[in-house]
Amino acid sequence: MLPVAQFESQLAKALESSASIAMLLREPYVTRLRSLAPLRELIDAESKLGPLRAKKSAAEIEAIRKSTDVGVEAHLAAWKRIAPGLFEYQVAATTTSLMLERGCEGNAYSPIVASGPNATTLHYSQNTRMMQAGELVLMDVGSECGGYATDITRTVPVSGKFAPRQRELYEIVFGAQNAAIAALKPGVTLPQLNQIVRDYLDGHGRDLEGGSLGRYLTHRVSHGVGLAVHDDPAASSTEPLQAGMVITIEPGLYIPEEKIGIRIEDTLLVTENGCRNLSAGLPREPAEIERAMERR
Ligand SMILES: [Mn+2]
């Protein structure tokens, strides 16, 4: 690794013995390299760099830990404000403000604050709706600090208490997440984690027609996290996980007929013997969430 300041001189040296340049083909870097070395072929380095990025160094893990701590704090700041009559964008503003206050770059991705029926829309990020009493609000909000992302989702009751059906479904998503976290260790693959979650959802609870719930999970439950919030190639890998990788576990249920969407997402480090939940500081248990919201 070399300092960025030496980039142009080192590039000139490297080009004396190399015909082509392998790089991530992203702007504005492609344009810059084409002007520095107009006659050289640019090759996509994605497939080479991806595996190098999957396993994090100690310094990277520390950076993700710090970013995750700020993400947890941002969620807690939002919980303090959530109440009927507040707009989704006000919640997003509170989380973004906290991140900037802590010296982070800001959000690692467009914050999703999805109340009531909006939570059944997977990538809803308009954040324009006024929250109503008795609803849930899903917050998928993560910070980027020192170049490293974190990815955290919680779903909490707008009025501070889960209604019985909300709690029943929440407990099922929570159980599915716990099953996947319990299985997370080196050697496990992302497709296996998906299967564990889907089996759990299919084995617990029913929809309004008496059908099983697995089909209401409409996305994969895990991806790598690092310099990018969806850090490739762990995002799509079927390779066994290794200690030092950082991934999310994010089961969800999105049931339009009931206007309920629930996701719980944490950022976890794979360790030699299992895993460490880096976002464990943010309550996941329904009773703990209710207690945290009571303290407002
Ligand atoms: Mn995610």
Short mmCIF file of C-alpha atoms and ligand atoms in Angstrom, two decimals:
data_model
loop_
_atom_site.label_atom_id
_atom_site.label_comp_id
_atom_site.label_asym_id
_atom_site.label_seq_id
_atom_site.Cartn_x
_atom_site.Cartn_y
_atom_site.Cartn_z
CA MET A 1 0.00 0.00 0.00
CA LEU A 2 1.27 3.48 -0.92
CA PRO A 3 0.22 7.01 -0.06
CA VAL A 4 -2.24 8.60 -2.51
CA ALA A 5 0.20 11.52 -2.92
CA GLN A 6 2.60 9.18 -4.75
CA PHE A 7 -0.05 7.94 -7.17
CA GLU A 8 1.08 9.72 -10.33
CA SER A 9 4.80 9.01 -9.90
CA GLN A 10 4.18 5.35 -9.02
CA LEU A 11 1.79 4.97 -11.94
CA ALA A 12 4.42 6.25 -14.37
CA LYS A 13 6.93 3.77 -12.93
CA ALA A 14 4.48 0.86 -13.11
CA LEU A 15 3.59 1.62 -16.72
CA GLU A 16 7.23 1.15 -17.77
CA SER A 17 6.76 -2.59 -17.30
CA SER A 18 2.98 -3.09 -17.64
CA ALA A 19 0.78 -2.80 -20.69
CA SER A 20 -2.59 -2.45 -19.00
CA ILE A 21 -4.16 -1.00 -15.84
CA ALA A 22 -6.51 -2.99 -13.64
CA MET A 23 -8.89 -0.79 -11.65
CA LEU A 24 -12.42 -0.42 -10.37
CA LEU A 25 -14.12 1.05 -13.43
CA ARG A 26 -15.79 3.96 -11.67
CA GLU A 27 -15.99 7.65 -12.34
CA PRO A 28 -14.28 10.03 -11.89
CA TYR A 29 -11.28 7.68 -11.76
CA VAL A 30 -11.74 6.22 -15.23
CA THR A 31 -11.64 9.67 -16.82
CA ARG A 32 -8.63 10.65 -14.76
CA LEU A 33 -6.68 7.50 -15.68
CA ARG A 34 -7.57 7.85 -19.35
CA SER A 35 -6.01 11.30 -19.30
CA LEU A 36 -2.91 10.09 -17.40
CA ALA A 37 -2.41 7.01 -19.57
CA PRO A 38 -4.48 7.47 -22.75
CA LEU A 39 -3.04 4.55 -24.67
CA ARG A 40 -3.34 1.89 -21.98
CA GLU A 41 -6.08 -0.68 -21.71
CA LEU A 42 -8.20 -0.42 -18.53
CA ILE A 43 -9.22 -3.78 -17.08
CA ASP A 44 -11.98 -4.29 -14.50
CA ALA A 45 -10.33 -5.26 -11.18
CA GLU A 46 -13.61 -5.97 -9.39
CA SER A 47 -13.19 -9.75 -9.40
CA LYS A 48 -9.61 -9.45 -8.09
CA LEU A 49 -10.23 -6.81 -5.43
CA GLY A 50 -13.47 -8.29 -4.11
CA PRO A 51 -11.89 -11.31 -2.40
CA LEU A 52 -9.16 -9.07 -0.93
CA ARG A 53 -11.85 -6.91 0.63
CA ALA A 54 -13.98 -9.70 2.06
CA LYS A 55 -11.73 -10.48 5.01
CA LYS A 56 -11.13 -7.39 7.13
CA SER A 57 -7.88 -6.34 8.79
CA ALA A 58 -7.84 -5.40 12.47
CA ALA A 59 -7.83 -1.71 11.51
CA GLU A 60 -10.83 -2.20 9.23
CA ILE A 61 -12.76 -4.07 11.92
CA GLU A 62 -12.05 -1.22 14.30
CA ALA A 63 -13.32 1.28 11.71
CA ILE A 64 -16.52 -0.72 11.17
CA ARG A 65 -16.97 -1.03 14.93
CA LYS A 66 -16.72 2.74 15.32
CA SER A 67 -19.12 3.34 12.45
CA THR A 68 -21.54 0.82 13.97
CA ASP A 69 -21.38 2.50 17.38
CA VAL A 70 -22.44 5.77 15.73
CA GLY A 71 -25.19 3.93 13.83
CA VAL A 72 -26.53 2.53 17.10
CA GLU A 73 -26.46 5.97 18.66
CA ALA A 74 -28.31 7.41 15.65
CA HIS A 75 -31.10 4.85 16.02
CA LEU A 76 -31.42 5.57 19.73
CA ALA A 77 -31.62 9.31 19.02
CA ALA A 78 -34.48 8.59 16.61
CA TRP A 79 -36.32 6.44 19.16
CA LYS A 80 -36.32 9.37 21.56
CA ARG A 81 -38.41 11.39 19.09
CA ILE A 82 -40.69 8.83 17.44
CA ALA A 83 -44.33 9.58 18.18
CA PRO A 84 -47.64 9.88 16.33
CA GLY A 85 -47.68 13.05 14.22
CA LEU A 86 -43.96 13.10 13.50
CA PHE A 87 -42.91 12.80 9.84
CA GLU A 88 -40.59 10.09 8.58
CA TYR A 89 -38.15 12.71 7.27
CA GLN A 90 -37.84 14.19 10.74
CA VAL A 91 -36.62 10.82 12.00
CA ALA A 92 -34.16 10.62 9.08
CA ALA A 93 -32.96 14.15 9.87
CA THR A 94 -32.29 13.20 13.49
CA THR A 95 -30.20 10.17 12.53
CA THR A 96 -28.23 12.05 9.87
CA SER A 97 -27.59 14.92 12.26
CA LEU A 98 -26.21 12.55 14.89
CA MET A 99 -23.83 10.99 12.36
CA LEU A 100 -22.50 14.37 11.23
CA GLU A 101 -22.25 15.49 14.86
CA ARG A 102 -19.99 12.50 15.53
CA GLY A 103 -17.67 13.45 12.67
CA CYS A 104 -18.86 10.78 10.24
CA GLU A 105 -19.32 11.37 6.52
CA GLY A 106 -23.04 10.78 7.00
CA ASN A 107 -25.34 8.01 5.84
CA ALA A 108 -23.79 4.97 4.15
CA TYR A 109 -27.00 4.74 2.07
CA SER A 110 -30.30 6.58 1.69
CA PRO A 111 -31.99 6.23 5.07
CA ILE A 112 -35.25 4.28 5.01
CA VAL A 113 -37.84 5.46 7.52
CA ALA A 114 -40.98 3.53 6.59
CA SER A 115 -44.05 3.83 8.78
CA GLY A 116 -47.19 1.68 8.62
CA PRO A 117 -47.91 0.39 5.09
CA ASN A 118 -44.71 1.98 3.72
CA ALA A 119 -42.69 -0.71 5.49
CA THR A 120 -43.98 -3.31 3.01
CA THR A 121 -42.21 -1.42 0.17
CA LEU A 122 -38.68 -2.80 0.19
CA HIS A 123 -36.59 0.21 -0.80
CA TYR A 124 -38.97 2.96 0.26
CA SER A 125 -36.90 6.08 0.93
CA GLN A 126 -39.18 9.04 0.19
CA ASN A 127 -39.65 9.38 3.96
CA THR A 128 -42.58 11.78 3.46
CA ARG A 129 -45.34 10.21 5.56
CA MET A 130 -46.68 11.27 8.93
CA MET A 131 -46.51 8.43 11.45
CA GLN A 132 -49.77 7.35 13.04
CA ALA A 133 -50.57 5.95 16.45
CA GLY A 134 -50.60 2.16 16.59
CA GLU A 135 -48.29 1.66 13.61
CA LEU A 136 -44.80 0.24 13.38
CA VAL A 137 -41.96 2.23 11.87
CA LEU A 138 -39.11 0.44 10.09
CA MET A 139 -35.79 2.26 10.13
CA ASP A 140 -32.96 1.01 7.92
CA VAL A 141 -30.29 3.55 8.79
CA GLY A 142 -26.51 3.17 8.79
CA SER A 143 -23.60 5.55 9.03
CA GLU A 144 -20.38 5.85 7.08
CA CYS A 145 -17.45 6.85 9.25
CA GLY A 146 -13.81 6.95 8.15
CA GLY A 147 -14.79 5.34 4.85
CA TYR A 148 -16.48 2.33 6.47
CA ALA A 149 -20.16 1.55 6.48
CA THR A 150 -22.53 -0.07 8.90
CA ASP A 151 -26.00 -1.42 8.14
CA ILE A 152 -28.66 -1.52 10.87
CA THR A 153 -32.44 -1.90 10.79
CA ARG A 154 -34.93 -1.81 13.62
CA THR A 155 -38.73 -1.84 13.59
CA VAL A 156 -40.37 -0.17 16.56
CA PRO A 157 -43.92 0.81 17.59
CA VAL A 158 -44.75 4.48 16.92
CA SER A 159 -46.76 4.71 20.17
CA GLY A 160 -44.13 2.83 22.18
CA LYS A 161 -45.99 -0.49 22.60
CA PHE A 162 -46.40 -3.38 20.16
CA ALA A 163 -49.99 -4.44 19.41
CA PRO A 164 -50.52 -8.21 19.86
CA ARG A 165 -50.31 -9.11 16.13
CA GLN A 166 -47.33 -6.80 15.60
CA ARG A 167 -45.57 -8.42 18.52
CA GLU A 168 -46.38 -11.93 17.28
CA LEU A 169 -44.87 -11.21 13.85
CA TYR A 170 -41.95 -9.30 15.37
CA GLU A 171 -41.12 -12.27 17.63
CA ILE A 172 -41.03 -14.52 14.55
CA VAL A 173 -38.57 -12.25 12.69
CA PHE A 174 -36.54 -11.97 15.90
CA GLY A 175 -36.49 -15.76 16.29
CA ALA A 176 -35.38 -16.17 12.68
CA GLN A 177 -32.57 -13.68 13.19
CA ASN A 178 -31.45 -15.43 16.37
CA ALA A 179 -31.42 -18.79 14.56
CA ALA A 180 -29.16 -17.36 11.85
CA ILE A 181 -26.89 -15.60 14.37
CA ALA A 182 -26.56 -18.87 16.33
CA ALA A 183 -25.44 -20.62 13.13
CA LEU A 184 -22.99 -17.92 12.02
CA LYS A 185 -19.38 -19.11 12.18
CA PRO A 186 -16.51 -19.82 9.78
CA GLY A 187 -17.45 -22.39 7.14
CA VAL A 188 -21.11 -21.40 6.91
CA THR A 189 -22.31 -19.96 3.59
CA LEU A 190 -24.76 -17.12 2.89
CA PRO A 191 -27.21 -19.47 1.10
CA GLN A 192 -27.24 -21.62 4.26
CA LEU A 193 -28.10 -18.58 6.38
CA ASN A 194 -30.92 -17.77 3.94
CA GLN A 195 -32.26 -21.29 4.29
CA ILE A 196 -32.14 -21.20 8.10
CA VAL A 197 -34.18 -17.99 8.12
CA ARG A 198 -36.69 -19.19 5.53
CA ASP A 199 -37.21 -22.51 7.35
CA TYR A 200 -37.76 -20.67 10.62
CA LEU A 201 -40.31 -18.29 9.06
CA ASP A 202 -42.12 -21.20 7.41
CA GLY A 203 -42.20 -23.05 10.71
CA HIS A 204 -43.69 -20.25 12.78
CA GLY A 205 -46.91 -18.27 12.57
CA ARG A 206 -49.50 -17.94 9.83
CA ASP A 207 -50.82 -15.26 7.49
CA LEU A 208 -54.51 -14.22 7.46
CA GLU A 209 -55.36 -17.14 5.14
CA GLY A 210 -53.52 -19.66 7.30
CA GLY A 211 -50.53 -19.85 4.94
CA SER A 212 -46.89 -20.06 6.07
CA LEU A 213 -44.82 -16.90 6.29
CA GLY A 214 -41.60 -17.68 4.40
CA ARG A 215 -42.96 -16.20 1.17
CA TYR A 216 -43.24 -12.79 2.84
CA LEU A 217 -39.46 -12.55 2.99
CA THR A 218 -38.62 -11.00 -0.36
CA HIS A 219 -34.87 -10.45 -0.15
CA ARG A 220 -31.69 -12.25 0.86
CA VAL A 221 -30.82 -12.11 4.52
CA SER A 222 -27.11 -11.36 4.36
CA HIS A 223 -24.42 -9.39 2.55
CA GLY A 224 -20.90 -8.20 3.23
CA VAL A 225 -20.31 -4.79 4.81
CA GLY A 226 -17.12 -2.74 4.61
CA LEU A 227 -15.97 0.12 2.40
CA ALA A 228 -19.37 -0.22 0.76
CA VAL A 229 -22.62 -1.03 2.51
CA HIS A 230 -23.03 -3.92 0.08
CA ASP A 231 -19.44 -5.08 0.01
CA ASP A 232 -18.74 -7.43 -2.88
CA PRO A 233 -18.22 -10.23 -3.47
CA ALA A 234 -19.43 -11.42 -0.08
CA ALA A 235 -22.77 -9.87 -1.12
CA SER A 236 -23.39 -12.65 -3.61
CA SER A 237 -20.85 -15.25 -2.57
CA THR A 238 -21.59 -18.90 -1.99
CA GLU A 239 -18.10 -19.44 -0.52
CA PRO A 240 -17.73 -20.51 3.12
CA LEU A 241 -17.41 -17.52 5.44
CA GLN A 242 -14.10 -16.89 7.20
CA ALA A 243 -13.18 -15.25 10.47
CA GLY A 244 -12.64 -11.54 9.87
CA MET A 245 -15.53 -11.14 7.45
CA VAL A 246 -18.26 -8.67 8.35
CA ILE A 247 -21.80 -9.39 7.19
CA THR A 248 -25.38 -8.44 7.96
CA ILE A 249 -28.14 -10.74 9.11
CA GLU A 250 -31.46 -9.17 8.20
CA PRO A 251 -34.57 -11.31 8.13
CA GLY A 252 -37.88 -9.59 7.44
CA LEU A 253 -41.57 -10.12 6.84
CA TYR A 254 -43.52 -7.82 4.51
CA ILE A 255 -47.25 -8.52 4.54
CA PRO A 256 -49.17 -5.96 2.41
CA GLU A 257 -52.60 -7.41 3.38
CA GLU A 258 -51.85 -6.55 7.00
CA LYS A 259 -49.96 -3.32 6.18
CA ILE A 260 -47.09 -4.63 8.30
CA GLY A 261 -43.43 -4.72 7.37
CA ILE A 262 -40.79 -5.82 9.87
CA ARG A 263 -37.04 -6.16 9.43
CA ILE A 264 -34.32 -6.58 12.03
CA GLU A 265 -30.78 -6.14 10.74
CA ASP A 266 -27.45 -6.24 12.50
CA THR A 267 -23.84 -5.96 11.36
CA LEU A 268 -21.78 -8.90 12.62
CA LEU A 269 -18.13 -9.89 12.65
CA VAL A 270 -17.36 -13.55 11.95
CA THR A 271 -14.92 -14.74 14.64
CA GLU A 272 -12.88 -17.96 15.01
CA ASN A 273 -15.64 -19.68 16.98
CA GLY A 274 -18.79 -17.87 15.96
CA CYS A 275 -19.60 -14.23 15.60
CA ARG A 276 -19.80 -10.93 17.40
CA ASN A 277 -22.82 -8.70 16.89
CA LEU A 278 -21.27 -5.26 16.43
CA SER A 279 -24.67 -3.55 16.71
CA ALA A 280 -25.72 -5.47 19.83
CA GLY A 281 -25.91 -2.18 21.74
CA LEU A 282 -29.23 -1.44 20.03
CA PRO A 283 -32.10 -3.40 21.64
CA ARG A 284 -33.75 -6.11 19.55
CA GLU A 285 -36.06 -7.78 22.06
CA PRO A 286 -39.60 -6.36 21.98
CA ALA A 287 -39.72 -5.75 25.74
CA GLU A 288 -36.34 -4.03 25.64
CA ILE A 289 -37.46 -1.82 22.76
CA GLU A 290 -40.61 -0.86 24.64
CA ARG A 291 -38.54 -0.05 27.72
CA ALA A 292 -36.14 2.08 25.70
CA MET A 293 -39.05 4.00 24.19
CA GLU A 294 -40.69 4.45 27.58
CA ARG A 295 -37.64 6.29 28.87
CA ARG A 296 -38.25 9.18 26.50
MN MN B 1 -28.52 -4.58 4.56
#
